[in-house]
Tab-separated table of C-alpha atoms and ligand atoms in Angstrom:
chain	number	residue	atom	x	y	z
A	1	MET	CA	73.358	135.308	109.940
A	2	ASN	CA	71.354	138.083	111.571
A	3	ILE	CA	69.884	141.021	109.677
A	4	GLU	CA	72.375	143.584	111.071
A	5	MET	CA	75.276	141.551	109.724
A	6	LYS	CA	73.570	141.217	106.328
A	7	LEU	CA	72.974	144.944	106.318
A	8	GLU	CA	76.636	145.629	107.003
A	9	ILE	CA	77.756	143.348	104.151
A	10	LEU	CA	75.158	144.397	101.611
A	11	THR	CA	75.410	148.141	102.123
A	12	GLU	CA	79.184	147.866	101.812
A	13	SER	CA	78.824	145.916	98.534
A	14	ALA	CA	76.313	148.436	97.186
A	15	LYS	CA	78.609	151.422	97.497
A	16	TYR	CA	80.295	150.712	94.141
A	17	ASP	CA	77.060	151.299	92.272
A	18	ALA	CA	76.882	154.976	91.353
A	19	SER	CA	73.750	154.787	89.245
A	20	CYS	CA	71.303	156.181	91.752
A	21	SER	CA	69.748	159.563	91.767
A	22	SER	CA	66.136	160.317	92.268
A	23	SER	CA	64.294	162.762	90.092
A	24	GLY	CA	61.482	163.298	92.553
A	25	VAL	CA	58.596	162.099	90.408
A	26	THR	CA	55.044	163.228	91.062
A	27	GLY	CA	53.311	161.064	93.641
A	28	GLN	CA	50.727	158.797	92.000
A	29	ARG	CA	49.790	156.613	94.924
A	30	ALA	CA	47.594	158.951	96.909
A	31	GLY	CA	46.525	157.863	100.356
A	32	LYS	CA	49.493	155.505	100.795
A	33	LEU	CA	52.545	155.762	103.030
A	34	GLY	CA	55.399	157.934	101.693
A	35	SER	CA	55.611	160.150	98.684
A	36	THR	CA	57.796	160.336	95.597
A	37	ALA	CA	57.309	164.083	95.420
A	38	VAL	CA	59.342	165.117	98.436
A	39	ALA	CA	63.109	165.421	98.827
A	40	GLY	CA	65.326	162.758	100.340
A	41	CYS	CA	69.066	161.464	100.743
A	42	CYS	CA	71.330	158.116	99.965
A	43	HIS	CA	73.660	160.928	99.276
A	44	SER	CA	72.556	161.463	95.734
A	45	PHE	CA	70.904	164.451	94.154
A	46	SER	CA	67.743	164.940	92.175
A	47	ALA	CA	67.588	166.659	88.804
A	48	ASP	CA	66.680	169.932	90.499
A	49	GLY	CA	69.573	169.692	92.981
A	50	ARG	CA	67.723	168.386	96.045
A	51	CYS	CA	69.437	165.850	98.245
A	52	ILE	CA	67.667	162.486	98.307
A	53	SER	CA	68.130	159.941	101.083
A	54	LEU	CA	67.696	156.388	99.939
A	55	LEU	CA	68.440	153.147	101.680
A	56	LYS	CA	71.051	151.774	99.287
A	57	ILE	CA	71.461	148.029	99.504
A	58	LEU	CA	72.028	144.918	97.465
A	59	LEU	CA	69.547	142.069	97.558
A	60	THR	CA	72.563	139.794	97.466
A	61	ASN	CA	76.278	139.898	96.761
A	62	VAL	CA	76.322	136.215	95.822
A	63	CYS	CA	77.041	136.181	92.094
A	64	ILE	CA	77.225	133.521	89.428
A	65	PHE	CA	79.214	135.874	87.176
A	66	ASP	CA	82.867	136.747	87.262
A	67	CYS	CA	83.212	140.297	85.982
A	68	HIS	CA	86.893	140.983	86.584
A	69	TYR	CA	86.447	144.554	87.844
A	70	CYS	CA	83.766	143.733	90.417
A	71	ILE	CA	84.274	143.129	94.109
A	72	ASN	CA	81.296	140.745	94.104
A	73	ARG	CA	82.650	138.503	91.338
A	74	LYS	CA	82.237	134.833	92.135
A	75	SER	CA	85.979	134.166	92.301
A	76	ASN	CA	86.581	136.899	94.880
A	77	SER	CA	86.865	135.820	98.466
A	78	ILE	CA	84.531	138.099	100.421
A	79	ARG	CA	81.784	137.720	102.998
A	80	ARG	CA	78.502	136.901	101.255
A	81	ALA	CA	74.923	137.501	102.265
A	82	THR	CA	71.411	137.555	100.824
A	83	PHE	CA	68.360	139.364	102.112
A	84	THR	CA	64.960	137.764	101.858
A	85	PRO	CA	62.313	139.957	100.164
A	86	GLU	CA	60.551	140.201	103.544
A	87	GLU	CA	63.718	141.537	105.175
A	88	ILE	CA	64.162	144.188	102.480
A	89	ALA	CA	60.572	145.341	102.843
A	90	GLN	CA	60.755	145.427	106.640
A	91	LEU	CA	64.103	147.258	106.679
A	92	THR	CA	62.840	149.897	104.283
A	93	ILE	CA	59.717	150.516	106.318
A	94	ASP	CA	61.668	150.593	109.598
A	95	PHE	CA	64.181	153.088	108.187
A	96	TYR	CA	61.398	155.134	106.677
A	97	ARG	CA	59.434	155.283	109.920
A	98	ARG	CA	62.558	156.447	111.772
A	99	ASN	CA	62.895	159.184	109.189
A	100	TYR	CA	66.327	157.938	108.091
A	101	ILE	CA	65.370	157.595	104.434
A	102	GLU	CA	62.770	158.615	101.911
A	103	GLY	CA	63.180	155.806	99.469
A	104	LEU	CA	65.054	152.699	98.434
A	105	PHE	CA	67.854	152.002	95.985
A	106	LEU	CA	67.880	148.262	95.473
A	107	SER	CA	70.559	146.646	93.363
A	108	SER	CA	71.765	143.077	93.219
A	109	ALA	CA	74.378	140.622	92.083
A	110	ILE	CA	73.018	137.672	90.129
A	111	ILE	CA	72.102	134.780	92.359
A	112	LYS	CA	71.284	131.424	90.676
A	113	SER	CA	70.011	133.074	87.474
A	114	PRO	CA	68.911	136.471	86.169
A	115	ASP	CA	65.232	135.386	86.332
A	116	TYR	CA	65.503	134.083	89.876
A	117	THR	CA	67.166	137.326	91.007
A	118	CYS	CA	64.542	139.407	89.260
A	119	GLU	CA	61.736	137.392	90.887
A	120	LEU	CA	63.193	138.110	94.338
A	121	LEU	CA	63.390	141.825	93.542
A	122	ILE	CA	59.774	141.797	92.363
A	123	LYS	CA	58.683	140.015	95.519
A	124	ALA	CA	60.427	142.620	97.709
A	125	LEU	CA	58.834	145.488	95.788
A	126	GLU	CA	55.389	143.864	95.822
A	127	LEU	CA	55.593	143.511	99.593
A	128	LEU	CA	56.594	147.134	99.928
A	129	ARG	CA	53.974	148.524	97.588
A	130	ASN	CA	51.032	146.219	98.252
A	131	GLN	CA	51.443	144.907	101.795
A	132	HIS	CA	53.115	147.890	103.481
A	133	GLY	CA	51.501	150.499	101.227
A	134	PHE	CA	54.853	152.168	100.610
A	135	ALA	CA	54.528	154.875	97.967
A	136	GLY	CA	58.014	156.365	98.348
A	137	TYR	CA	60.697	156.464	95.703
A	138	ILE	CA	62.175	153.132	94.612
A	139	HIS	CA	65.085	152.740	92.234
A	140	VAL	CA	65.756	149.135	91.275
A	141	LYS	CA	68.303	147.367	89.130
A	142	ALA	CA	67.056	145.870	85.862
A	143	ILE	CA	68.895	142.569	85.834
A	144	PRO	CA	70.641	141.876	82.496
A	145	GLY	CA	69.464	138.626	80.926
A	146	ALA	CA	66.155	138.516	82.843
A	147	ASP	CA	62.929	137.660	81.047
A	148	PRO	CA	61.260	140.773	79.542
A	149	VAL	CA	58.014	139.924	81.369
A	150	LEU	CA	59.861	140.197	84.679
A	151	ILE	CA	61.494	143.485	83.679
A	152	ASP	CA	58.016	144.845	82.916
A	153	GLN	CA	56.763	143.775	86.335
A	154	LEU	CA	59.697	145.558	87.983
A	155	ALA	CA	59.026	148.673	85.936
A	156	PHE	CA	55.417	148.831	87.155
A	157	LEU	CA	56.560	148.600	90.770
A	158	ALA	CA	59.583	150.926	90.772
A	159	ASP	CA	59.973	154.608	90.014
A	160	ARG	CA	63.254	154.292	88.226
A	161	LEU	CA	65.233	151.384	86.782
A	162	SER	CA	68.864	151.204	85.894
A	163	ALA	CA	70.540	148.693	83.624
A	164	ASN	CA	74.238	149.259	84.070
A	165	ILE	CA	76.240	149.204	80.879
A	166	GLU	CA	79.384	149.199	83.080
A	167	LEU	CA	81.962	149.528	80.291
A	168	PRO	CA	82.018	151.954	77.366
A	169	SER	CA	82.706	149.501	74.543
A	170	GLN	CA	81.718	145.981	73.505
A	171	LYS	CA	85.387	145.060	73.354
A	172	SER	CA	85.942	146.066	76.983
A	173	LEU	CA	82.797	144.299	78.093
A	174	SER	CA	83.812	141.046	76.398
A	175	LEU	CA	87.258	141.321	77.926
A	176	LEU	CA	86.306	142.152	81.495
A	177	ALA	CA	82.802	140.733	81.832
A	178	PRO	CA	82.993	137.508	79.816
A	179	ASP	CA	79.697	136.164	81.228
A	180	LYS	CA	77.682	139.190	80.148
A	181	SER	CA	76.731	139.627	76.523
A	182	PRO	CA	76.405	143.232	75.334
A	183	GLN	CA	72.915	142.310	74.087
A	184	ALA	CA	71.849	141.138	77.548
A	185	VAL	CA	72.953	144.489	78.989
A	186	ILE	CA	71.295	146.605	76.310
A	187	ARG	CA	68.050	144.636	76.015
A	188	PRO	CA	66.385	145.815	79.261
A	189	MET	CA	67.233	149.451	78.411
A	190	LYS	CA	65.734	149.071	74.963
A	191	GLN	CA	62.681	147.304	76.316
A	192	ILE	CA	61.989	149.965	78.959
A	193	ALA	CA	62.340	152.799	76.431
A	194	GLN	CA	60.102	151.079	73.867
A	195	ARG	CA	57.448	150.006	76.329
A	196	LYS	CA	57.177	153.498	77.808
A	197	LYS	CA	56.713	154.907	74.329
A	198	GLU	CA	54.174	152.224	73.309
A	199	LEU	CA	52.059	152.763	76.415
A	200	ALA	CA	51.990	156.499	75.832
A	201	LEU	CA	51.222	156.156	72.112
A	202	THR	CA	48.443	153.604	72.533
A	203	GLY	CA	46.595	155.833	74.959
A	204	HIS	CA	47.194	153.700	78.067
A	205	ARG	CA	47.827	156.855	80.036
A	206	GLN	CA	47.347	155.351	83.461
A	207	GLN	CA	49.645	152.425	82.746
A	208	ALA	CA	52.184	154.706	81.077
A	209	SER	CA	52.334	156.892	84.173
A	210	ARG	CA	52.962	153.846	86.353
A	211	TYR	CA	55.661	152.328	84.164
A	212	ALA	CA	59.064	153.478	85.490
A	213	PRO	CA	57.707	157.020	85.989
A	214	ALA	CA	61.165	158.409	86.784
A	215	GLY	CA	62.650	156.744	83.687
A	216	GLN	CA	65.909	154.856	83.578
A	217	SER	CA	69.601	155.483	84.136
A	218	THR	CA	72.867	153.619	83.740
A	219	GLN	CA	76.398	153.585	85.076
A	220	MET	CA	79.725	153.443	83.275
A	221	ILE	CA	83.036	152.673	84.935
A	222	ILE	CA	85.859	155.018	83.958
A	223	GLY	CA	89.484	154.034	83.916
A	224	ALA	CA	89.206	150.243	84.201
A	225	THR	CA	89.943	149.906	80.476
A	226	SER	CA	91.889	151.803	77.837
A	227	ASP	CA	88.738	153.373	76.323
A	228	ASN	CA	89.377	157.055	75.737
A	229	ASP	CA	87.094	159.962	76.655
A	230	TYR	CA	85.816	160.280	73.076
A	231	GLN	CA	84.587	156.650	73.097
A	232	ILE	CA	82.956	157.139	76.494
A	233	LEU	CA	81.198	160.301	75.361
A	234	GLN	CA	80.001	158.719	72.119
A	235	THR	CA	78.521	155.797	74.037
A	236	THR	CA	76.885	158.223	76.475
A	237	ASP	CA	75.393	160.263	73.649
A	238	SER	CA	74.035	157.206	71.911
A	239	LEU	CA	72.456	155.911	75.158
A	240	TYR	CA	70.650	159.222	75.692
A	241	LYS	CA	69.409	159.319	72.131
A	242	LYS	CA	68.444	155.674	71.671
A	243	PHE	CA	66.957	154.894	75.056
A	244	GLN	CA	65.963	158.314	76.424
A	245	LEU	CA	67.958	157.748	79.602
A	246	LYS	CA	67.482	160.288	82.362
A	247	ARG	CA	71.089	160.055	83.456
A	248	VAL	CA	74.332	158.341	82.621
A	249	TYR	CA	76.491	158.102	85.727
A	250	PHE	CA	80.249	157.847	85.575
A	251	SER	CA	82.143	156.030	88.236
A	252	ALA	CA	85.922	156.416	88.487
A	253	TYR	CA	87.264	152.884	88.772
A	254	ILE	CA	88.394	151.952	92.273
A	255	PRO	CA	90.746	148.959	92.068
A	256	THR	CA	89.469	146.315	94.454
A	257	VAL	CA	90.736	143.139	92.803
A	258	ALA	CA	94.111	142.268	91.307
A	259	HIS	CA	93.922	141.172	87.672
A	260	THR	CA	96.322	141.359	84.755
A	261	LEU	CA	93.701	143.110	82.602
A	262	LEU	CA	93.050	145.829	85.186
A	263	PRO	CA	94.982	148.803	86.564
A	264	SER	CA	97.116	147.855	89.559
A	265	LEU	CA	95.686	148.015	93.057
A	266	GLU	CA	97.825	151.088	93.772
A	267	THR	CA	96.148	153.070	90.979
A	268	LYS	CA	93.987	155.853	92.308
A	269	PRO	CA	90.545	156.490	90.788
A	270	PRO	CA	90.675	158.961	87.834
A	271	LEU	CA	88.531	161.569	89.541
A	272	LEU	CA	89.441	164.478	87.286
A	273	ARG	CA	88.417	162.507	84.181
A	274	GLU	CA	85.156	161.584	85.889
A	275	HIS	CA	84.595	165.261	86.696
A	276	ARG	CA	85.238	166.312	83.073
A	277	LEU	CA	82.808	163.647	81.854
A	278	TYR	CA	80.081	165.019	84.093
A	279	GLN	CA	80.796	168.523	82.760
A	280	ALA	CA	80.569	167.254	79.169
A	281	ASP	CA	77.376	165.352	79.988
A	282	TRP	CA	75.944	168.622	81.345
A	283	LEU	CA	76.863	170.407	78.104
A	284	MET	CA	75.006	167.798	76.055
A	285	ARG	CA	71.898	167.874	78.245
A	286	PHE	CA	71.568	171.587	79.006
A	287	TYR	CA	73.813	173.582	76.659
A	288	GLN	CA	72.819	172.187	73.252
A	289	PHE	CA	76.255	170.696	72.563
A	290	GLU	CA	76.690	167.585	70.457
A	291	ALA	CA	79.179	164.937	71.610
A	292	ASP	CA	81.172	165.423	68.387
A	293	GLU	CA	81.736	169.070	69.216
A	294	ILE	CA	83.232	168.329	72.606
A	295	LEU	CA	85.740	165.657	71.589
A	296	THR	CA	86.866	164.274	68.246
A	297	PRO	CA	88.854	161.231	67.079
A	298	GLU	CA	91.788	163.623	66.593
A	299	GLN	CA	91.421	165.021	70.130
A	300	PRO	CA	90.006	162.033	71.973
A	301	ASN	CA	90.701	163.119	75.554
A	302	PHE	CA	89.625	166.011	77.717
A	303	ASN	CA	91.814	168.976	78.324
A	304	LEU	CA	92.345	168.424	82.017
A	305	TYR	CA	93.355	172.037	82.598
A	306	ILE	CA	90.001	173.549	81.778
A	307	ASP	CA	86.388	172.502	81.527
A	308	PRO	CA	85.092	171.213	78.149
A	309	LYS	CA	83.084	174.351	77.386
A	310	ALA	CA	86.055	176.671	77.895
A	311	ASN	CA	88.148	174.285	75.822
A	312	TRP	CA	85.610	174.418	72.977
A	313	ALA	CA	85.536	178.234	73.136
A	314	ILE	CA	89.320	178.476	72.904
A	315	GLN	CA	89.385	176.144	69.927
A	316	HIS	CA	86.724	178.254	68.221
A	317	TYR	CA	88.078	181.612	69.258
A	318	ASP	CA	87.450	182.976	65.764
A	319	GLN	CA	83.691	182.846	66.544
A	320	PHE	CA	84.123	185.362	69.389
A	321	PRO	CA	83.460	187.929	70.691
A	322	VAL	CA	79.720	187.282	70.591
A	323	ASP	CA	77.458	190.333	70.580
A	324	VAL	CA	75.064	189.636	73.452
A	325	GLN	CA	72.465	191.964	71.943
A	326	GLN	CA	72.142	189.860	68.786
A	327	ALA	CA	73.146	186.308	69.708
A	328	ASN	CA	70.560	183.542	69.881
A	329	LEU	CA	70.211	181.234	72.907
A	330	ALA	CA	72.539	178.550	71.486
A	331	GLN	CA	75.277	181.142	70.855
A	332	LEU	CA	74.920	182.640	74.327
A	333	LEU	CA	75.154	179.194	75.897
A	334	ARG	CA	78.553	178.693	74.282
A	335	ILE	CA	80.107	181.640	76.064
A	336	PRO	CA	82.176	180.515	79.070
A	337	GLY	CA	80.715	182.081	82.191
A	338	ILE	CA	77.161	182.205	80.797
A	339	GLY	CA	74.761	179.433	81.785
A	340	PRO	CA	71.120	178.701	80.909
A	341	THR	CA	69.766	181.060	83.580
A	342	SER	CA	71.948	184.044	82.699
A	343	ALA	CA	71.411	183.401	78.956
A	344	ARG	CA	67.629	183.574	79.406
A	345	ARG	CA	67.920	186.686	81.557
A	346	ILE	CA	70.040	188.331	78.855
A	347	ILE	CA	67.378	187.565	76.251
A	348	GLN	CA	64.660	189.036	78.467
A	349	LEU	CA	66.601	192.130	79.473
A	350	ARG	CA	67.801	193.060	75.988
A	351	LYS	CA	64.188	193.427	74.819
A	352	HIS	CA	64.126	196.639	76.860
A	353	ARG	CA	67.576	198.161	76.339
A	354	GLN	CA	71.071	197.870	74.969
A	355	LEU	CA	72.978	195.776	77.499
A	356	ASP	CA	76.168	197.033	79.084
A	357	PHE	CA	78.806	195.268	81.157
A	358	THR	CA	76.967	195.971	84.444
A	359	ASP	CA	73.759	194.473	83.038
A	360	LEU	CA	75.634	191.292	82.207
A	361	VAL	CA	76.945	191.068	85.762
A	362	LYS	CA	73.357	191.477	87.014
A	363	THR	CA	72.175	188.517	84.924
A	364	GLY	CA	74.513	186.286	86.925
A	365	ALA	CA	77.048	185.803	84.124
A	366	ILE	CA	80.547	185.123	85.454
A	367	MET	CA	82.242	188.048	83.735
A	368	LYS	CA	85.683	187.035	84.972
A	369	ARG	CA	85.401	184.271	82.348
A	370	ALA	CA	82.936	185.742	79.887
A	371	LYS	CA	84.941	188.975	79.382
A	372	TYR	CA	87.224	187.199	76.898
A	373	PHE	CA	84.278	186.197	74.702
A	374	VAL	CA	81.597	188.909	74.750
A	375	ALA	CA	80.823	192.272	73.263
A	376	CYS	CA	78.131	194.632	74.589
A	377	LYS	CA	77.204	198.326	74.548
A	378	ASP	CA	80.175	199.645	76.496
A	379	TYR	CA	82.554	196.700	76.232
A	380	ALA	CA	84.255	194.612	73.607
A	381	ASN	CA	87.167	192.348	74.148
A	382	SER	CA	89.275	194.602	71.992
A	383	HIS	CA	92.553	193.110	73.165
A	384	PRO	CA	91.862	189.416	72.692
A	385	ILE	CA	94.476	187.066	74.005
A	386	SER	CA	96.019	185.490	70.953
A	387	ASP	CA	98.071	182.959	72.878
A	388	PRO	CA	95.796	179.973	73.732
A	389	MET	CA	98.027	178.989	76.653
A	390	ARG	CA	97.506	182.370	78.295
A	391	LEU	CA	93.786	182.031	77.747
A	392	ILE	CA	93.814	178.562	79.278
A	393	ALA	CA	95.684	179.941	82.283
A	394	SER	CA	93.088	182.702	82.619
A	395	LEU	CA	90.163	180.314	82.456
A	396	MET	CA	91.584	177.577	84.632
A	397	SER	CA	89.911	177.687	88.020
A	398	ALA	CA	92.065	177.685	91.136
A	399	LYS	CA	90.374	174.377	92.054
A	400	ASP	CA	91.346	172.808	88.725
A	401	TYR	CA	94.852	174.072	89.177
A	402	GLN	CA	95.111	172.458	92.610
A	403	GLN	CA	93.600	169.211	91.291
A	404	LEU	CA	96.232	169.046	88.578
A	405	LYS	CA	98.926	168.800	91.175
A	406	THR	CA	97.395	165.645	92.571
A	407	LEU	CA	96.646	163.841	89.335
A	408	ASN	CA	95.717	160.301	89.953
A	409	THR	CA	96.418	158.090	86.990
A	410	GLN	CA	98.968	157.584	84.289
A	411	THR	CA	96.314	158.225	81.617
A	412	GLU	CA	95.520	161.563	83.171
A	413	LYS	CA	99.206	162.454	83.314
A	414	GLU	CA	99.631	161.472	79.657
A	415	GLN	CA	96.743	163.747	78.713
A	416	LEU	CA	98.692	166.663	80.127
A	417	THR	CA	101.765	166.036	77.991
A	418	LEU	CA	99.780	167.549	75.110
A	419	PHE	CA	100.385	170.915	76.748
A	420	ASP	CA	103.358	172.864	77.905
A	421	THR	CA	102.770	172.314	81.593
A	422	GLU	CA	105.565	174.515	82.891
A	423	TYR	CA	104.606	177.436	80.681
A	424	LEU	CA	101.002	177.084	81.765
A	425	ALA	CA	101.960	176.971	85.433
A	426	ARG	CA	103.972	180.185	84.997
A	427	GLU	CA	101.047	181.864	83.261
A	428	LYS	CA	98.638	180.720	85.930
A	429	GLN	CA	100.898	182.041	88.613
A	430	ARG	CA	101.090	185.347	86.807
A	431	GLU	CA	97.302	185.478	86.334
A	432	VAL	CA	95.994	184.704	89.779
A	433	GLY	CA	99.053	184.440	91.948
A	434	VAL	CA	98.428	180.803	92.850
A	435	SER	CA	101.602	179.480	94.414
A	436	GLN	CA	103.038	176.243	93.061
B	1	SF4	S1	77.112	140.484	87.424
B	1	SF4	FE1	77.209	142.366	88.586
B	1	SF4	S2	77.586	141.718	90.694
B	1	SF4	FE2	78.040	139.967	89.406
B	1	SF4	S3	80.230	140.096	89.055
B	1	SF4	FE3	79.246	141.142	87.333
B	1	SF4	S4	79.144	143.309	87.941
B	1	SF4	FE4	79.564	142.072	89.788
């Protein structure tokens, strides 16, 4: 099989892995080819919003495992291919020299054994780093079940590693990925987090800066199992806290294989749930929210009408309006329409004067939303909306409203039955004149 054909097969197989995003780490390999500091693109985005271009491929889609949800499972009849480490290194350099990419995202199925797969990945990365002098960004998959020594070697060669947890609960993992033990999935994450900490604590600063300098991430599939949003968010929270992950990626399940334990092939990916999870993830990382504040066992699923922050504010409406002159950063961040930038600007500006409504607009706050929750010098929400449904209608974006009409999955539709959909639609129509 020629390399073009392998490329076609192995880029196609790689598209189901959503766990790549480069953080643009500081270049530490001066004088070599490429740089981790500049922007790039495999159509993912860095932490500061830049587009990163990565060559996104699998080493192989030949797999000894049979995870039911995966297109590469051994029992699935698909075209198979495996790159040699030399081919991966050469392809990356060729693409880099043509200015197509700035880095590499290299994942893999498990060929022969986890150790064997890991050794091939190491070989490819060694060729790139040592023979070709490639210093660009590399994100590589930490293979579950591989020897810790091999994981360490990978971590010294790559910028970022990802060990995909895939499913939000042990029960789901045992059901859908019978060959993978939860321990085998968690172990590389734990090892990477611990080793990074140890190297930093023991004063091995140079080694610490070379060990997975862009940290680690993981991916979770949404909608393949009956796990609710609360369980997914709890798992996410615990992964951030225990293993200091840079990112948890959510991937709406795309049915590719028929199986009695999985949603039917006609089921569309639950994109709105995925979107809400990313919003909640954002709240936990940048808005000082705890997972338990966003969802609870009593309310285990997202309100699909409005974003999680607006939902929290409506449920805690007794805590509003917030006086922007007095509120601390955490309180400001809880106001819908006020983000980290506008909150900091408010804190700066109020040192000099009593803020009025126009000042708040100047800070970048979205007053169309915030007006229901703030009080300032010349404005207080003196006629608060007491009916939560009307408030939801006011806060629901036109985009959300349109998305609701094309809901994808049964679970998403069930989540809406908690609300009076018709009443809400009427209110929305009244509020912004969106036609049904
Ligand atoms: S080990 Fe990975 S590639 Fe293999 S079947 Fe499971 S999810 Fe797919």
